[in-house]
CSV table of C-alpha atoms in Angstrom, one decimal:
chain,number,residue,atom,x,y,z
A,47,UNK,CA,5.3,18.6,-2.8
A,48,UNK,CA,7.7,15.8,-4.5
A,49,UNK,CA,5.9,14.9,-7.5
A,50,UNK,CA,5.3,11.3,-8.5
A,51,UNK,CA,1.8,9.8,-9.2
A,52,UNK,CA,-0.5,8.6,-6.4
A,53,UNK,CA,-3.4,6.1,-6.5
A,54,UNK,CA,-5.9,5.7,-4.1
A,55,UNK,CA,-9.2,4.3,-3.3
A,56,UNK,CA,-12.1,7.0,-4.0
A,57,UNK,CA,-15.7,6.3,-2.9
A,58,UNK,CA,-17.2,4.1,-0.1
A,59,UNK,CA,-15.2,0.9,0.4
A,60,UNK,CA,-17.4,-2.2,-0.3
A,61,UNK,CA,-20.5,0.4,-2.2
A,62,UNK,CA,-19.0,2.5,-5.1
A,63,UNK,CA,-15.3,2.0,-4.5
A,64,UNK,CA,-13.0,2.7,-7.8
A,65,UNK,CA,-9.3,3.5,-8.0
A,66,UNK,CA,-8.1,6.9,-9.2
A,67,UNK,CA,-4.5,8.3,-10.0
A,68,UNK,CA,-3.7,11.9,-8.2
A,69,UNK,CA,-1.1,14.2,-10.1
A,70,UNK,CA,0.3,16.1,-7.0
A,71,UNK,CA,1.8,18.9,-9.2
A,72,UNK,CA,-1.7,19.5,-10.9
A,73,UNK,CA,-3.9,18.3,-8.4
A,74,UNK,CA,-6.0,16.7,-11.3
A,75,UNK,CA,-7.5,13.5,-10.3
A,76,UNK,CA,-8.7,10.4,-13.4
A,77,UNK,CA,-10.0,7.3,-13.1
A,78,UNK,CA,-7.6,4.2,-13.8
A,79,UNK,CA,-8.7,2.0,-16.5
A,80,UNK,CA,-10.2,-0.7,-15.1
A,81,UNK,CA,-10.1,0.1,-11.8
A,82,UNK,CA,-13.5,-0.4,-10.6
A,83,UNK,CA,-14.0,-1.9,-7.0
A,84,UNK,CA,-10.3,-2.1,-6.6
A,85,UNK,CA,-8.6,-1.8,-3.5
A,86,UNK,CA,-5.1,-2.1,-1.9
A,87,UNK,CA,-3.3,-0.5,-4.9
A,88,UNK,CA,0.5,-0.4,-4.9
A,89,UNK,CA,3.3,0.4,-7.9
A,90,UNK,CA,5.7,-1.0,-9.1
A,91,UNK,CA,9.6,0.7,-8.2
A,92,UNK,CA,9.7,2.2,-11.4
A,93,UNK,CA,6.5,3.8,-11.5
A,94,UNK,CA,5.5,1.6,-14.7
A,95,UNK,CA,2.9,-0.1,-13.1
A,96,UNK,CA,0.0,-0.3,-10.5
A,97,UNK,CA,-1.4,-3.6,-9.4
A,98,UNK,CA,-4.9,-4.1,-7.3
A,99,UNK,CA,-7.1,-6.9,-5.8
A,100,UNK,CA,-10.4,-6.5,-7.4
A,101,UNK,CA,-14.1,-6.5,-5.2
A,102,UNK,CA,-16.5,-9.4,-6.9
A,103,UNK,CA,-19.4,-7.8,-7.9
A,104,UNK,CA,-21.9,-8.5,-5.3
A,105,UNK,CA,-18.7,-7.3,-2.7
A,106,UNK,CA,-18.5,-10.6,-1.4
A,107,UNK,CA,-14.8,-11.2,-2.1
A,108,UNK,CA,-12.1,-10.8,-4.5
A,109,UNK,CA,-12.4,-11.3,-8.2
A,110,UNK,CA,-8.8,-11.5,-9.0
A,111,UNK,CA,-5.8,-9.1,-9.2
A,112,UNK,CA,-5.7,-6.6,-11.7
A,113,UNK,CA,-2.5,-4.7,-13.3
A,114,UNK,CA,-2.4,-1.7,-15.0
A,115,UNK,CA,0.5,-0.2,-17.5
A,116,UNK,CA,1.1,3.1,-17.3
A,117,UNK,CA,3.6,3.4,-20.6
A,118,UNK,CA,0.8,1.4,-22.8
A,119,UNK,CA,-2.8,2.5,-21.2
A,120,UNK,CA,-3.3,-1.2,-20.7
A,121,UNK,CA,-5.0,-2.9,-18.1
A,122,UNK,CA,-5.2,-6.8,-17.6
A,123,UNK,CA,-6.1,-9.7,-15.4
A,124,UNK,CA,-3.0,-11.7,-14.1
A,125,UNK,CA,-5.4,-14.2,-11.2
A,126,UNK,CA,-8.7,-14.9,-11.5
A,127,UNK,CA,-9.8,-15.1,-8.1
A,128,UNK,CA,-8.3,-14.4,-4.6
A,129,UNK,CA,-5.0,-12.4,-4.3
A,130,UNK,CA,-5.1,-10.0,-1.6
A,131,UNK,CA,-2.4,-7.1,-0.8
A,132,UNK,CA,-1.0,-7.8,-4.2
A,133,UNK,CA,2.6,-6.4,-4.2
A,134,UNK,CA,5.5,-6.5,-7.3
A,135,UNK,CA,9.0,-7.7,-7.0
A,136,UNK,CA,11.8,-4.9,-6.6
A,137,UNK,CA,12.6,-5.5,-10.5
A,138,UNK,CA,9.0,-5.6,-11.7
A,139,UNK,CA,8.9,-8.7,-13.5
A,140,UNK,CA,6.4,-10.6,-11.0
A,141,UNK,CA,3.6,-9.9,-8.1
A,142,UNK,CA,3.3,-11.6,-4.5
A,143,UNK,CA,0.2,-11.8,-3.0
A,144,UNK,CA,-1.3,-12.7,0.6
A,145,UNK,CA,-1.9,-16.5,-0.4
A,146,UNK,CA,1.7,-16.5,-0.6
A,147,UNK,CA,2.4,-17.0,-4.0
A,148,UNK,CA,4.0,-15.1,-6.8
A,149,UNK,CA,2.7,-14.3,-10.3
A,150,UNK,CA,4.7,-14.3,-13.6
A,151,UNK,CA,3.8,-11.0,-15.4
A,152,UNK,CA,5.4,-12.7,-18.7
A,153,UNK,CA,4.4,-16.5,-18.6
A,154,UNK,CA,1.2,-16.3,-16.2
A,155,UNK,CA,2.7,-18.8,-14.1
A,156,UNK,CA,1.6,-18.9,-10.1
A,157,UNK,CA,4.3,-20.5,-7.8
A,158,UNK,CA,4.1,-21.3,-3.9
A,159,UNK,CA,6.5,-19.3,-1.6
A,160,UNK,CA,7.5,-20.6,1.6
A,161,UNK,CA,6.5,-19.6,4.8
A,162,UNK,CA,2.9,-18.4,6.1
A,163,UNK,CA,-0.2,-19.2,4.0
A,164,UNK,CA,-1.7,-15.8,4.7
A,165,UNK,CA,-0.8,-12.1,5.0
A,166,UNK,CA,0.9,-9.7,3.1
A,167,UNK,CA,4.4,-9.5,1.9
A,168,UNK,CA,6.4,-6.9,0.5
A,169,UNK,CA,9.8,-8.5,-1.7
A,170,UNK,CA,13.0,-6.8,-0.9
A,171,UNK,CA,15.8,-6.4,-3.1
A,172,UNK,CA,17.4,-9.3,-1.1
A,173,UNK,CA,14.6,-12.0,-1.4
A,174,UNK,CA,13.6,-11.5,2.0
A,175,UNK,CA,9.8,-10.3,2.4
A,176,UNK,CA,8.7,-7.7,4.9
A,177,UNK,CA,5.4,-9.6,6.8
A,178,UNK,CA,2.4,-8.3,8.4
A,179,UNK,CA,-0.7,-10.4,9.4
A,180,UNK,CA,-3.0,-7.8,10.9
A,181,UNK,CA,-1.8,-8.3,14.5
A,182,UNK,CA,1.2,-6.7,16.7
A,183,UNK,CA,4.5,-7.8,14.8
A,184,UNK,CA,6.0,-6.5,12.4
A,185,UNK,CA,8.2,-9.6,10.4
A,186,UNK,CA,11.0,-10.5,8.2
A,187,UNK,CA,10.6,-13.8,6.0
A,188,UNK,CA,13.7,-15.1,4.4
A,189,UNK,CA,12.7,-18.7,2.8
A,190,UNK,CA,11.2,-20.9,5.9
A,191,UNK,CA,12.3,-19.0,8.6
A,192,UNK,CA,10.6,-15.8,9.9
A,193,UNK,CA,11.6,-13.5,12.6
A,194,UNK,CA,10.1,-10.3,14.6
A,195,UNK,CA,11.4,-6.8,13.7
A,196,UNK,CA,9.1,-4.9,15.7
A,197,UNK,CA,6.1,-5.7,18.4
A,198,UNK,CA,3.3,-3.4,19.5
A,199,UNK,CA,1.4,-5.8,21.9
A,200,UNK,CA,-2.3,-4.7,22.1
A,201,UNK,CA,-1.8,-3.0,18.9
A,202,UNK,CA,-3.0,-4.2,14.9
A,203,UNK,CA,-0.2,-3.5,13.1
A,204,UNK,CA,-1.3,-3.3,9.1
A,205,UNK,CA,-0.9,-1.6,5.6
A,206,UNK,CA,3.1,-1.7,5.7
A,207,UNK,CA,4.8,0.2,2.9
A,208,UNK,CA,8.9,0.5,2.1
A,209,UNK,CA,10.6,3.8,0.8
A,210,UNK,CA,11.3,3.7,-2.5
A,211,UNK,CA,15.7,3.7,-1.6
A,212,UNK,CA,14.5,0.9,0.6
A,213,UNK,CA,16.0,1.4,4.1
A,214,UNK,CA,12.7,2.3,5.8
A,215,UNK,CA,9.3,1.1,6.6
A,216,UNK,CA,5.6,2.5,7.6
A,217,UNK,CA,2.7,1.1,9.0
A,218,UNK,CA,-0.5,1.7,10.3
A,219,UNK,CA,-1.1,1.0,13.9
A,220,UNK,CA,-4.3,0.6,15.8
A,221,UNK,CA,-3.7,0.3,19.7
A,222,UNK,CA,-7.4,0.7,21.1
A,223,UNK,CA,-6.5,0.1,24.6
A,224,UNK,CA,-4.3,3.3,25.1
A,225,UNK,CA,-6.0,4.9,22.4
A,226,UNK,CA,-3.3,5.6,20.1
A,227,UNK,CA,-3.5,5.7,16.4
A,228,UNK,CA,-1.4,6.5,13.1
A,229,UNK,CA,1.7,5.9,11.5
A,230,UNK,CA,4.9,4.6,12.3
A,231,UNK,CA,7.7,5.1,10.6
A,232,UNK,CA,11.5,2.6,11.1
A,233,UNK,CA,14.4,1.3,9.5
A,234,UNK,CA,13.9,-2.0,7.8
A,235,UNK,CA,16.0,-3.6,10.1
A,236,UNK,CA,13.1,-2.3,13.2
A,237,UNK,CA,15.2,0.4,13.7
A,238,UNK,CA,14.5,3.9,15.9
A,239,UNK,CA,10.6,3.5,15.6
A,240,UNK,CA,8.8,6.9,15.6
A,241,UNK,CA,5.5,8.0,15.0
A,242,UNK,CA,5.1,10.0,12.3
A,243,UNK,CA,1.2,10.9,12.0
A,244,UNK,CA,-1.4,11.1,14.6
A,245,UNK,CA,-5.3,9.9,13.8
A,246,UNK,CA,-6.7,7.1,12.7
A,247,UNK,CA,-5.5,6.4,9.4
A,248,UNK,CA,-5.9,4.0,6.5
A,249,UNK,CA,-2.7,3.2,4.0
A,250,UNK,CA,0.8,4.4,3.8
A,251,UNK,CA,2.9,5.8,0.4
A,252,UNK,CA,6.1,7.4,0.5
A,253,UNK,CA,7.0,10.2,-1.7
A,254,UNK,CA,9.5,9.7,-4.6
A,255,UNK,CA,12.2,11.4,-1.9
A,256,UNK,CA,11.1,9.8,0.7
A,257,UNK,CA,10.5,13.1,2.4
A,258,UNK,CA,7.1,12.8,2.7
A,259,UNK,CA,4.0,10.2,2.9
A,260,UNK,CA,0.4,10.4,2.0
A,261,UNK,CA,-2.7,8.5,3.6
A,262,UNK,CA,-5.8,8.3,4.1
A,263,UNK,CA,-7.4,10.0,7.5
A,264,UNK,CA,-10.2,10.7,9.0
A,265,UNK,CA,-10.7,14.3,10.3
A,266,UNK,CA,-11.9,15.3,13.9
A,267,UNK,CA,-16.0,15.3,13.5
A,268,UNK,CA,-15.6,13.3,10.3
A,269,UNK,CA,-16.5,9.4,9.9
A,270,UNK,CA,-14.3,9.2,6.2
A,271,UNK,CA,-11.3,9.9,5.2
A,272,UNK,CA,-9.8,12.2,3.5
A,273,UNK,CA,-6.4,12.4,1.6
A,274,UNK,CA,-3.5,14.0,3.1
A,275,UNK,CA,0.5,14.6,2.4
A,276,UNK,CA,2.6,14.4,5.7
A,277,UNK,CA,6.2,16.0,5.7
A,278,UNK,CA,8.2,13.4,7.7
A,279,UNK,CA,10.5,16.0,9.1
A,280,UNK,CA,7.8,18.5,10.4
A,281,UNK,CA,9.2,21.5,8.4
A,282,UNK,CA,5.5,21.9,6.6
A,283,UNK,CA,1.8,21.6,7.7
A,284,UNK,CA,-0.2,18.7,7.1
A,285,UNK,CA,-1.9,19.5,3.6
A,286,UNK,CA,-5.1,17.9,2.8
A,287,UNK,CA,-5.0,16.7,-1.0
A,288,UNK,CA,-8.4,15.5,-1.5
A,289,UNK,CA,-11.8,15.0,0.7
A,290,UNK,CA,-13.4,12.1,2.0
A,291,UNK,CA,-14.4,9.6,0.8
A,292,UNK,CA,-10.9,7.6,0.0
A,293,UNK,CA,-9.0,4.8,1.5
A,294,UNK,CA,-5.0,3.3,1.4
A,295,UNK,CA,-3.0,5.6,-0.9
A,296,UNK,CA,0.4,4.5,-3.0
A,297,UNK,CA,3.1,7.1,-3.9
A,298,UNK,CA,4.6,6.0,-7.0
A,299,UNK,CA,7.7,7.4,-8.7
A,300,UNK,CA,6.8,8.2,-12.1
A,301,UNK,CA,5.2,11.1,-13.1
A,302,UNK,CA,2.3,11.3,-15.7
A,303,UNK,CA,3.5,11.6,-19.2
């Protein structure tokens, strides 16, 4: 297994939820400072850092987003309310979030971004911003126009993540009427879409390689789910990581000091 550092969502979402890091070459799992009632983790492209939206304490919706620095052990509060899908910029220095705006990780400062009000965004090294809004399409934003990359109609299309070179995309799909779940995997551009895991999953990560991809799934006669490491190319079994309860994993590049 490619090495890397992933973070994911342990405990019963919305109950006892905290965020842990998972040392694949170890298999040792720790808490991350701070991260109580966190959810929708993601890193940034160096590995350096992980940020989170953060559950109020009665559940009852977000208290902020949260960012934690791997190199200095240090974790801090960058919004004080609202936030969701929180995502950094390719170089690091900032952090989008689904109320379309970006946070300063220097200065503090919150700015508008154009386009849609809600839904999450992933920056690519272009400016452009990969879009999903819990429906069928997958999008492309670039400044006030927005365009369809990929449509699953009858599907929810969610939880999109982008390899770490930057040339491919994941997603969770949920088509209920033909009663086909998982992950697909396609080129940014919407390119040769394939499925790449079966079962109804939660949260996408790509390995440091981009060989493989963890998420969260739930196992036949199971109602949680469990951690698991896909290999993309189907040269290795399926290898569960870590039982149930967790919830959307994030593959990070750096490995733990």
């Amino acid at each position: 297994m490619d090495r890397g550092l992933i973070a994911f969502e342990q405990g019963v979402f919305g109950e006892d939820e905290r965020l842990v890091f998972f040392d694949p070459a170890t298999e040792k799992v720790t808490p991350v400072p701070g991260g109580e009632r966190g959810y929708y983790a993601r890193f940034s492209e160096d590995g350096s850092m992980l940020v989170w939206s953060r559950l109020r304490e009665d559940r009852e919706g977000t208290d902020g987003v949260m960012v934690h620095d791997l190199r200095t052990g240090k974790t801090r509060k960058i919004q004080e309310e609202g936030g969701g899908c929180p995502a950094f910029a390719p170089d690091g220095r900032s952090v989008v979030t689904s109320s379309a705006e970006r946070i300063d990780l220097d200065s503090g400062k919150i700015d508008p971004l154009p386009g849609p009000k809600e839904g999450c965004r992933i920056e690519l090294e272009d400016g452009r911003f990969l879009y999903t809004h819990h429906d069928d399409k997958i999008q492309l934003i670039d400044g006030d126009k927005i365009g369809t990359i990929y449509r699953a109609p009858g599907c929810r299309l969610d939880t999109a993540s982008i390899s770490h070179e930057g040339s491919n995309v994941a997603f969770i799909r949920r088509c209920k009427a033909t009663d086909d779940f998982g992950v697909t995997v396609m080129g940014i551009d919407g390119s040769k879409p394939q499925s790449a895991v079966k079962g109804n999953c939660y949260g996408t990560g790509w390995s440091p390689d981009g060989k493989s991809m963890v998420s969260a799934c739930v196992d036949a006669g199971e109602t949680a789910a469990s951690l698991w490491v896909f290999d993309l190319a189907g040269s290795a079994q399926p290898e569960k990581v870590q039982p149930s309860p967790v919830n959307t994993p994030t593959w990070g590049t750096r490995a733990p000091d």
